[in-house]
mmCIF file of C-alpha atoms and ligand atoms in Angstrom:
data_model
loop_
_atom_site.group_PDB
_atom_site.id
_atom_site.type_symbol
_atom_site.label_atom_id
_atom_site.label_comp_id
_atom_site.label_asym_id
_atom_site.label_seq_id
_atom_site.Cartn_x
_atom_site.Cartn_y
_atom_site.Cartn_z
ATOM 1 C CA MET C 1282 69.890 -59.951 136.563
ATOM 2 C CA ALA C 1283 71.919 -57.538 138.680
ATOM 3 C CA GLY C 1284 70.293 -57.713 142.089
ATOM 4 C CA ILE C 1285 70.312 -54.975 144.712
ATOM 5 C CA SER C 1286 70.760 -56.847 147.957
ATOM 6 C CA ALA C 1287 72.798 -54.825 150.471
ATOM 7 C CA SER C 1288 71.447 -54.759 153.991
ATOM 8 C CA SER C 1289 73.313 -51.694 155.307
ATOM 9 C CA ALA C 1290 72.712 -48.066 154.321
ATOM 10 C CA GLU C 1291 76.288 -47.643 153.019
ATOM 11 C CA GLY C 1292 76.088 -50.955 151.203
ATOM 12 C CA LEU C 1293 72.882 -49.963 149.439
ATOM 13 C CA TYR C 1294 74.315 -46.592 148.423
ATOM 14 C CA ASP C 1295 77.457 -48.305 147.058
ATOM 15 C CA GLU C 1296 75.360 -50.766 145.075
ATOM 16 C CA PHE C 1297 73.308 -47.957 143.550
ATOM 17 C CA VAL C 1298 76.546 -46.148 142.617
ATOM 18 C CA LYS C 1299 78.152 -49.305 141.202
ATOM 19 C CA ALA C 1300 75.081 -49.906 139.052
ATOM 20 C CA GLY C 1301 75.307 -46.321 137.709
ATOM 21 C CA LEU C 1302 71.926 -45.445 139.212
ATOM 22 C CA LEU C 1303 73.417 -42.793 141.523
ATOM 23 C CA ILE C 1304 76.548 -40.662 141.162
ATOM 24 C CA THR C 1305 78.432 -39.259 144.142
ATOM 25 C CA ALA C 1306 78.390 -35.477 144.011
ATOM 26 C CA GLY C 1307 79.815 -34.256 147.300
ATOM 27 C CA PRO C 1308 77.531 -33.318 150.185
ATOM 28 C CA VAL C 1309 75.813 -36.195 151.936
ATOM 29 C CA GLY C 1310 72.203 -36.589 150.825
ATOM 30 C CA ALA C 1311 72.827 -34.587 147.645
ATOM 31 C CA PHE C 1312 74.053 -37.210 145.163
ATOM 32 C CA ALA C 1313 73.274 -37.107 141.439
ATOM 33 C CA ARG C 1314 70.939 -39.443 139.584
ATOM 34 C CA GLY C 1315 72.024 -41.497 136.559
ATOM 35 C CA ALA C 1316 70.088 -41.776 133.289
ATOM 36 C CA VAL C 1317 68.361 -45.087 134.058
ATOM 37 C CA PHE C 1318 67.296 -43.865 137.497
ATOM 38 C CA GLU C 1319 65.753 -40.808 135.842
ATOM 39 C CA GLN C 1320 63.962 -42.877 133.190
ATOM 40 C CA VAL C 1321 62.232 -44.870 135.915
ATOM 41 C CA LEU C 1322 61.480 -41.717 137.925
ATOM 42 C CA GLU C 1323 59.829 -40.046 134.921
ATOM 43 C CA ALA C 1324 57.853 -43.202 134.109
ATOM 44 C CA PHE C 1325 56.581 -43.545 137.682
ATOM 45 C CA ASP C 1326 55.710 -39.853 137.865
ATOM 46 C CA ALA C 1327 53.806 -40.099 134.567
ATOM 47 C CA LEU C 1328 51.855 -43.083 135.951
ATOM 48 C CA ILE C 1329 50.704 -41.009 138.939
ATOM 49 C CA VAL C 1330 49.798 -38.079 136.681
ATOM 50 C CA ARG C 1331 47.712 -40.428 134.482
ATOM 51 C CA ARG C 1332 45.888 -41.748 137.548
ATOM 52 C CA ALA C 1333 45.259 -38.211 138.817
ATOM 53 C CA ALA C 1334 43.952 -36.954 135.490
ATOM 54 C CA SER C 1335 40.352 -35.792 135.285
ATOM 55 C CA ASP C 1336 38.500 -32.844 133.781
ATOM 56 C CA HIS C 1337 39.021 -30.562 136.717
ATOM 57 C CA VAL C 1338 42.583 -31.352 137.857
ATOM 58 C CA GLU C 1339 44.803 -28.324 137.323
ATOM 59 C CA THR C 1340 48.562 -28.518 136.802
ATOM 60 C CA MET C 1341 50.983 -25.977 138.220
ATOM 61 C CA THR C 1342 54.753 -25.748 138.439
ATOM 62 C CA PHE C 1343 56.449 -23.667 141.090
ATOM 63 C CA PRO C 1344 60.179 -22.984 141.381
ATOM 64 C CA PRO C 1345 62.044 -24.792 144.190
ATOM 65 C CA VAL C 1346 62.027 -21.603 146.270
ATOM 66 C CA ILE C 1347 59.131 -20.196 148.250
ATOM 67 C CA ASP C 1348 58.257 -16.819 149.765
ATOM 68 C CA ARG C 1349 59.749 -16.605 153.256
ATOM 69 C CA ALA C 1350 56.407 -15.119 154.387
ATOM 70 C CA ILE C 1351 54.642 -18.429 153.596
ATOM 71 C CA ILE C 1352 57.094 -20.294 155.808
ATOM 72 C CA GLU C 1353 56.428 -17.773 158.580
ATOM 73 C CA ARG C 1354 52.638 -17.768 158.271
ATOM 74 C CA THR C 1355 52.252 -21.558 158.170
ATOM 75 C CA GLY C 1356 54.213 -22.011 161.409
ATOM 76 C CA TYR C 1357 56.867 -24.083 159.634
ATOM 77 C CA MET C 1358 59.585 -22.652 161.881
ATOM 78 C CA GLU C 1359 57.718 -23.769 164.992
ATOM 79 C CA SER C 1360 57.210 -27.302 163.718
ATOM 80 C CA PHE C 1361 60.336 -28.014 161.629
ATOM 81 C CA PRO C 1362 63.038 -25.361 162.264
ATOM 82 C CA ASN C 1363 65.691 -28.077 161.919
ATOM 83 C CA LEU C 1364 64.587 -29.042 158.397
ATOM 84 C CA CYS C 1365 64.386 -25.565 156.878
ATOM 85 C CA GLY C 1366 66.887 -24.459 154.249
ATOM 86 C CA ALA C 1367 66.800 -20.649 154.065
ATOM 87 C CA ILE C 1368 68.604 -18.849 151.248
ATOM 88 C CA HIS C 1369 71.187 -16.228 152.161
ATOM 89 C CA SER C 1370 73.030 -13.940 149.779
ATOM 90 C CA PHE C 1371 75.488 -11.086 149.821
ATOM 91 C CA ALA C 1372 73.972 -7.603 149.955
ATOM 92 C CA GLY C 1373 76.858 -5.444 151.192
ATOM 93 C CA SER C 1374 79.368 -2.997 149.734
ATOM 94 C CA ASP C 1375 82.369 -3.517 147.459
ATOM 95 C CA ARG C 1376 84.715 -3.354 150.408
ATOM 96 C CA GLU C 1377 82.665 -5.814 152.480
ATOM 97 C CA ALA C 1378 82.525 -8.190 149.509
ATOM 98 C CA ARG C 1379 86.317 -8.479 149.443
ATOM 99 C CA ALA C 1380 86.208 -10.046 152.892
ATOM 100 C CA ILE C 1381 84.491 -13.150 151.489
ATOM 101 C CA PRO C 1382 87.306 -14.490 149.247
ATOM 102 C CA THR C 1383 89.810 -13.469 151.931
ATOM 103 C CA ARG C 1384 88.013 -15.540 154.536
ATOM 104 C CA ILE C 1385 87.663 -18.446 152.078
ATOM 105 C CA ALA C 1386 91.395 -18.324 151.291
ATOM 106 C CA GLU C 1387 92.133 -18.389 155.019
ATOM 107 C CA GLY C 1388 89.819 -21.353 155.510
ATOM 108 C CA GLN C 1389 87.541 -19.312 157.757
ATOM 109 C CA ALA C 1390 83.762 -19.335 157.986
ATOM 110 C CA TRP C 1391 82.078 -16.637 155.840
ATOM 111 C CA GLY C 1392 78.356 -17.348 156.279
ATOM 112 C CA ASP C 1393 77.932 -14.373 158.641
ATOM 113 C CA LEU C 1394 78.826 -12.026 155.762
ATOM 114 C CA LEU C 1395 75.626 -13.027 153.979
ATOM 115 C CA SER C 1396 72.117 -11.937 154.882
ATOM 116 C CA PRO C 1397 68.764 -13.691 154.571
ATOM 117 C CA THR C 1398 66.888 -13.232 151.282
ATOM 118 C CA ASP C 1399 63.096 -13.218 150.953
ATOM 119 C CA VAL C 1400 63.071 -16.847 149.757
ATOM 120 C CA VAL C 1401 63.463 -20.250 151.391
ATOM 121 C CA LEU C 1402 63.936 -23.633 149.690
ATOM 122 C CA THR C 1403 60.499 -25.218 149.226
ATOM 123 C CA PRO C 1404 59.986 -27.818 151.984
ATOM 124 C CA ALA C 1405 56.966 -29.568 150.387
ATOM 125 C CA ALA C 1406 55.555 -29.298 146.875
ATOM 126 C CA CYS C 1407 52.117 -28.110 148.008
ATOM 127 C CA TYR C 1408 53.126 -25.126 150.178
ATOM 128 C CA PRO C 1409 53.284 -22.455 147.461
ATOM 129 C CA PHE C 1410 49.846 -23.477 146.150
ATOM 130 C CA TYR C 1411 47.649 -22.486 149.121
ATOM 131 C CA PRO C 1412 48.228 -18.705 149.001
ATOM 132 C CA THR C 1413 47.136 -18.762 145.332
ATOM 133 C CA CYS C 1414 43.679 -19.964 146.480
ATOM 134 C CA ARG C 1415 42.967 -16.909 148.635
ATOM 135 C CA GLY C 1416 39.291 -15.888 148.370
ATOM 136 C CA THR C 1417 36.328 -18.053 147.396
ATOM 137 C CA VAL C 1418 36.962 -21.354 145.609
ATOM 138 C CA PRO C 1419 34.556 -22.707 142.912
ATOM 139 C CA ALA C 1420 31.510 -24.750 144.043
ATOM 140 C CA ASN C 1421 33.362 -28.069 143.657
ATOM 141 C CA GLY C 1422 36.535 -26.751 145.269
ATOM 142 C CA ARG C 1423 39.883 -27.184 143.550
ATOM 143 C CA GLU C 1424 42.219 -30.024 142.738
ATOM 144 C CA VAL C 1425 45.741 -29.484 141.514
ATOM 145 C CA THR C 1426 48.785 -31.619 140.816
ATOM 146 C CA LEU C 1427 52.299 -30.308 141.338
ATOM 147 C CA ARG C 1428 55.799 -31.661 141.130
ATOM 148 C CA SER C 1429 58.713 -29.953 142.758
ATOM 149 C CA TRP C 1430 62.208 -30.318 144.072
ATOM 150 C CA VAL C 1431 61.988 -29.932 147.831
ATOM 151 C CA TYR C 1432 64.663 -29.439 150.464
ATOM 152 C CA ARG C 1433 64.939 -30.792 153.988
ATOM 153 C CA GLN C 1434 68.050 -30.429 156.092
ATOM 154 C CA GLU C 1435 68.349 -34.063 157.147
ATOM 155 C CA PRO C 1436 71.797 -35.249 156.065
ATOM 156 C CA SER C 1437 72.067 -39.010 156.315
ATOM 157 C CA ILE C 1438 74.092 -41.866 154.915
ATOM 158 C CA GLU C 1439 70.825 -43.657 154.165
ATOM 159 C CA PRO C 1440 70.386 -43.191 150.408
ATOM 160 C CA THR C 1441 66.620 -43.055 150.974
ATOM 161 C CA ARG C 1442 66.978 -39.925 153.138
ATOM 162 C CA MET C 1443 67.958 -37.100 150.843
ATOM 163 C CA ARG C 1444 68.316 -33.393 151.415
ATOM 164 C CA ALA C 1445 66.962 -32.470 147.990
ATOM 165 C CA PHE C 1446 64.417 -34.733 146.329
ATOM 166 C CA ARG C 1447 61.301 -34.613 144.162
ATOM 167 C CA MET C 1448 57.728 -34.945 145.261
ATOM 168 C CA ARG C 1449 54.655 -35.478 143.113
ATOM 169 C CA GLU C 1450 51.691 -34.095 144.969
ATOM 170 C CA VAL C 1451 47.961 -33.853 144.388
ATOM 171 C CA VAL C 1452 46.073 -31.326 146.513
ATOM 172 C CA ARG C 1453 42.341 -31.017 147.114
ATOM 173 C CA ILE C 1454 40.541 -27.986 148.495
ATOM 174 C CA GLY C 1455 36.844 -28.030 149.329
ATOM 175 C CA ALA C 1456 34.190 -28.836 151.908
ATOM 176 C CA PRO C 1457 35.307 -30.982 154.888
ATOM 177 C CA ASP C 1458 33.412 -34.164 153.834
ATOM 178 C CA THR C 1459 34.552 -33.921 150.236
ATOM 179 C CA VAL C 1460 38.177 -33.409 151.178
ATOM 180 C CA LEU C 1461 38.287 -36.217 153.732
ATOM 181 C CA ALA C 1462 36.596 -38.674 151.352
ATOM 182 C CA TRP C 1463 39.071 -37.652 148.623
ATOM 183 C CA ARG C 1464 42.027 -38.234 150.961
ATOM 184 C CA ASP C 1465 40.749 -41.689 151.903
ATOM 185 C CA GLN C 1466 40.085 -42.606 148.281
ATOM 186 C CA TRP C 1467 43.604 -41.547 147.253
ATOM 187 C CA ARG C 1468 45.129 -43.356 150.220
ATOM 188 C CA ASP C 1469 43.637 -46.613 148.940
ATOM 189 C CA ARG C 1470 44.451 -45.781 145.332
ATOM 190 C CA GLY C 1471 48.051 -44.890 146.188
ATOM 191 C CA LEU C 1472 48.532 -48.192 147.995
ATOM 192 C CA ALA C 1473 46.977 -50.070 145.056
ATOM 193 C CA ILE C 1474 49.246 -48.313 142.521
ATOM 194 C CA LEU C 1475 52.380 -49.236 144.481
ATOM 195 C CA ARG C 1476 51.202 -52.833 144.936
ATOM 196 C CA SER C 1477 50.397 -53.061 141.224
ATOM 197 C CA LEU C 1478 54.121 -52.428 140.689
ATOM 198 C CA ASP C 1479 54.778 -55.600 142.716
ATOM 199 C CA LEU C 1480 56.140 -53.571 145.638
ATOM 200 C CA PRO C 1481 55.616 -55.003 149.151
ATOM 201 C CA ALA C 1482 53.740 -51.867 150.245
ATOM 202 C CA GLU C 1483 51.832 -51.503 153.524
ATOM 203 C CA LEU C 1484 49.694 -48.663 154.829
ATOM 204 C CA ASP C 1485 50.101 -47.189 158.302
ATOM 205 C CA ILE C 1486 48.985 -44.211 160.358
ATOM 206 C CA ALA C 1487 51.819 -41.691 160.679
ATOM 207 C CA ALA C 1488 52.909 -38.370 162.153
ATOM 208 C CA ASP C 1489 55.173 -35.618 160.889
ATOM 209 C CA PRO C 1490 58.603 -35.290 162.571
ATOM 210 C CA PHE C 1491 57.627 -32.211 164.629
ATOM 211 C CA PHE C 1492 60.564 -30.632 166.431
ATOM 212 C CA GLY C 1493 61.153 -30.697 170.182
ATOM 213 C CA ARG C 1494 59.068 -31.572 173.207
ATOM 214 C CA ALA C 1495 55.975 -29.670 172.054
ATOM 215 C CA GLY C 1496 56.309 -31.556 168.794
ATOM 216 C CA LYS C 1497 55.678 -34.875 170.528
ATOM 217 C CA MET C 1498 52.224 -33.630 171.537
ATOM 218 C CA LEU C 1499 51.480 -32.442 168.021
ATOM 219 C CA ALA C 1500 52.510 -35.827 166.619
ATOM 220 C CA ALA C 1501 50.334 -37.656 169.157
ATOM 221 C CA GLY C 1502 47.325 -35.510 168.186
ATOM 222 C CA GLN C 1503 47.971 -36.140 164.499
ATOM 223 C CA ILE C 1504 47.984 -39.908 165.072
ATOM 224 C CA GLU C 1505 44.909 -39.832 167.287
ATOM 225 C CA GLN C 1506 42.929 -37.926 164.667
ATOM 226 C CA LYS C 1507 44.284 -40.104 161.815
ATOM 227 C CA LEU C 1508 45.368 -37.004 159.907
ATOM 228 C CA LYS C 1509 48.340 -38.650 158.177
ATOM 229 C CA PHE C 1510 48.809 -42.030 156.512
ATOM 230 C CA GLU C 1511 51.947 -43.348 154.859
ATOM 231 C CA VAL C 1512 52.668 -46.171 152.464
ATOM 232 C CA LEU C 1513 55.771 -47.971 153.695
ATOM 233 C CA ILE C 1514 58.032 -50.212 151.617
ATOM 234 C CA PRO C 1515 61.042 -52.169 152.930
ATOM 235 C CA ILE C 1516 64.149 -50.861 151.179
ATOM 236 C CA LEU C 1517 66.787 -51.491 153.844
ATOM 237 C CA PRO C 1518 66.292 -54.793 155.719
ATOM 238 C CA ALA C 1519 68.160 -53.498 158.788
ATOM 239 C CA LEU C 1520 65.834 -50.507 159.154
ATOM 240 C CA PRO C 1521 62.066 -50.061 159.475
ATOM 241 C CA PRO C 1522 60.284 -49.844 156.098
ATOM 242 C CA THR C 1523 60.604 -46.511 154.278
ATOM 243 C CA ALA C 1524 57.718 -44.059 153.777
ATOM 244 C CA CYS C 1525 57.306 -43.697 150.016
ATOM 245 C CA ALA C 1526 53.986 -41.829 149.916
ATOM 246 C CA SER C 1527 51.944 -39.763 152.387
ATOM 247 C CA PHE C 1528 48.265 -38.826 152.539
ATOM 248 C CA ASN C 1529 47.484 -35.822 154.719
ATOM 249 C CA TYR C 1530 44.305 -34.136 155.927
ATOM 250 C CA HIS C 1531 45.041 -30.563 157.091
ATOM 251 C CA GLN C 1532 41.490 -29.773 158.225
ATOM 252 C CA ASP C 1533 41.062 -25.959 157.985
ATOM 253 C CA LYS C 1534 44.729 -25.093 158.687
ATOM 254 C CA PHE C 1535 45.669 -23.634 155.299
ATOM 255 C CA GLY C 1536 42.135 -22.351 154.662
ATOM 256 C CA THR C 1537 42.314 -20.287 157.841
ATOM 257 C CA ILE C 1538 45.882 -19.037 157.333
ATOM 258 C CA PHE C 1539 45.357 -17.977 153.723
ATOM 259 C CA GLY C 1540 41.678 -16.960 153.821
ATOM 260 C CA ILE C 1541 40.349 -19.699 151.512
ATOM 261 C CA ARG C 1542 36.534 -19.885 151.603
ATOM 262 C CA LEU C 1543 33.766 -22.069 150.230
ATOM 263 C CA LEU C 1544 30.760 -20.526 148.419
ATOM 264 C CA SER C 1545 28.880 -20.800 151.722
ATOM 265 C CA GLY C 1546 31.432 -18.464 153.297
ATOM 266 C CA GLU C 1547 32.843 -21.230 155.514
ATOM 267 C CA THR C 1548 36.591 -21.825 155.638
ATOM 268 C CA ALA C 1549 37.747 -24.417 153.114
ATOM 269 C CA HIS C 1550 39.476 -27.619 154.206
ATOM 270 C CA SER C 1551 42.423 -29.186 152.382
ATOM 271 C CA ALA C 1552 44.223 -32.481 151.941
ATOM 272 C CA CYS C 1553 47.289 -33.484 149.968
ATOM 273 C CA LEU C 1554 49.156 -36.585 148.977
ATOM 274 C CA GLY C 1555 52.809 -36.775 148.139
ATOM 275 C CA PHE C 1556 54.775 -39.519 146.435
ATOM 276 C CA GLY C 1557 58.480 -39.380 147.213
ATOM 277 C CA LEU C 1558 59.698 -39.981 143.656
ATOM 278 C CA GLU C 1559 63.292 -41.011 144.450
ATOM 279 C CA ARG C 1560 62.230 -43.270 147.298
ATOM 280 C CA THR C 1561 59.684 -45.076 145.156
ATOM 281 C CA VAL C 1562 62.250 -45.502 142.392
ATOM 282 C CA MET C 1563 64.746 -46.923 144.930
ATOM 283 C CA ALA C 1564 62.054 -49.335 146.127
ATOM 284 C CA LEU C 1565 61.547 -50.477 142.527
ATOM 285 C CA PHE C 1566 65.282 -51.095 142.003
ATOM 286 C CA ARG C 1567 65.534 -52.774 145.369
ATOM 287 C CA THR C 1568 62.622 -55.091 144.654
ATOM 288 C CA HIS C 1569 63.125 -55.835 140.951
ATOM 289 C CA GLY C 1570 66.886 -55.417 140.392
ATOM 290 C CA ALA C 1571 69.180 -52.832 138.818
ATOM 291 C CA ASP C 1572 68.108 -53.346 135.191
ATOM 292 C CA PRO C 1573 64.531 -52.310 134.310
ATOM 293 C CA ALA C 1574 64.773 -54.371 131.094
ATOM 294 C CA HIS C 1575 64.510 -57.450 133.333
ATOM 295 C CA TRP C 1576 61.641 -56.266 135.505
ATOM 296 C CA PRO C 1577 58.341 -58.217 135.451
ATOM 297 C CA ALA C 1578 56.375 -57.597 132.254
ATOM 298 C CA THR C 1579 53.329 -56.346 134.203
ATOM 299 C CA VAL C 1580 55.449 -53.741 135.985
ATOM 300 C CA ARG C 1581 57.078 -52.611 132.741
ATOM 301 C CA ALA C 1582 53.688 -52.360 131.056
ATOM 302 C CA LEU C 1583 52.398 -50.043 133.785
ATOM 303 C CA LEU C 1584 55.486 -47.827 133.689
ATOM 304 C CA TRP C 1585 55.963 -47.803 129.917
ATOM 305 C CA PRO C 1586 52.458 -48.317 128.439
HETATM 306 P P1 AMP X 1100 56.030 -35.647 153.901
HETATM 307 O O1 AMP X 1100 55.675 -34.274 153.400
HETATM 308 O O2 AMP X 1100 57.033 -35.623 155.008
HETATM 309 O O3 AMP X 1100 54.850 -36.497 154.183
HETATM 310 O O4 AMP X 1100 56.825 -36.313 152.689
HETATM 311 C C1 AMP X 1100 56.192 -36.718 151.498
HETATM 312 C C2 AMP X 1100 56.984 -37.844 150.886
HETATM 313 O O5 AMP X 1100 58.282 -37.359 150.553
HETATM 314 C C3 AMP X 1100 57.250 -39.000 151.835
HETATM 315 O O6 AMP X 1100 56.204 -39.936 151.803
HETATM 316 C C4 AMP X 1100 58.523 -39.587 151.281
HETATM 317 O O7 AMP X 1100 58.247 -40.475 150.237
HETATM 318 C C5 AMP X 1100 59.238 -38.395 150.714
HETATM 319 N N1 AMP X 1100 60.325 -37.933 151.610
HETATM 320 C C6 AMP X 1100 60.203 -37.314 152.812
HETATM 321 N N2 AMP X 1100 61.407 -37.015 153.328
HETATM 322 C C7 AMP X 1100 62.326 -37.458 152.436
HETATM 323 C C8 AMP X 1100 63.762 -37.439 152.376
HETATM 324 N N3 AMP X 1100 64.509 -36.880 153.336
HETATM 325 N N4 AMP X 1100 64.345 -37.984 151.286
HETATM 326 C C9 AMP X 1100 63.617 -38.521 150.299
HETATM 327 N N5 AMP X 1100 62.284 -38.570 150.287
HETATM 328 C C10 AMP X 1100 61.633 -38.046 151.335
HETATM 329 ZN ZN1 ZN X 1101 51.414 -31.479 150.644
#
């Protein structure tokens, strides 16, 4: 069996490329995925969707762009200005347009000739969902599953740290007790799913990578209140284990921002979980080798029932 055994970030990337799992496509953190990689990604995603299925789980699909107003209202630019990918386009005259190819031909920067559009690349699969819940939610709240390409401006040679990647999320909106119990139940279920795939997964309390000095305080508060948990799996021996799934309790943050209420009139709470699909797939290749045909029968049976 072709093993994946590199200990450095570059080494791991090269092994993935050599095995045809990834294909170099230019910008760092924006490589392409090969067919076998995608087969495993779809199988893992389908496993999560099967586990999330119930009578009341809704499914939605949003494009990989989000209303700039959502980014503004949620405070994303205070917390993660460095991760945001905003979309700019040309909106000038014929004459002004001619300056762009001229600058390109001269090897000069041309970004200042573009202006911001009303959309931003989606930074997390759940963000576009909350504004759709404005008003009063049904008695049992809402539960939805979403999958999306998301963008984060964190270029890195670590193949596990991408700029564009896919997230499978499940989001719950409802009363505080219900939402917190749901988050805890999914945290345990998520860990169990990853362990059932024979992955050396461990759970830990976590914080989001808030920007700047003020961000350190926010992260400390998040840890103290146990708002975020992550499932970590070793993918690169030289580095700390990689977060492959997160389980977040937002309290009333999105309910307050978007005016989401319970039948009682109180502000709804929310929680979400997100599986990093590429990261989990990389953990599977790392743990079980480059050829899924040779993976343990129990793992194959879960992925391809
Ligand atoms: P977060 O919203 O930061 O909790 O991210 C949700 C999940 O997305 C994480 O648990 C990771 O599995 C995955 N993820 C986060 N950042 C990246 C990245 N730069 N590249 C690939 N996957 C990521
Ligand atoms: Zn989310």
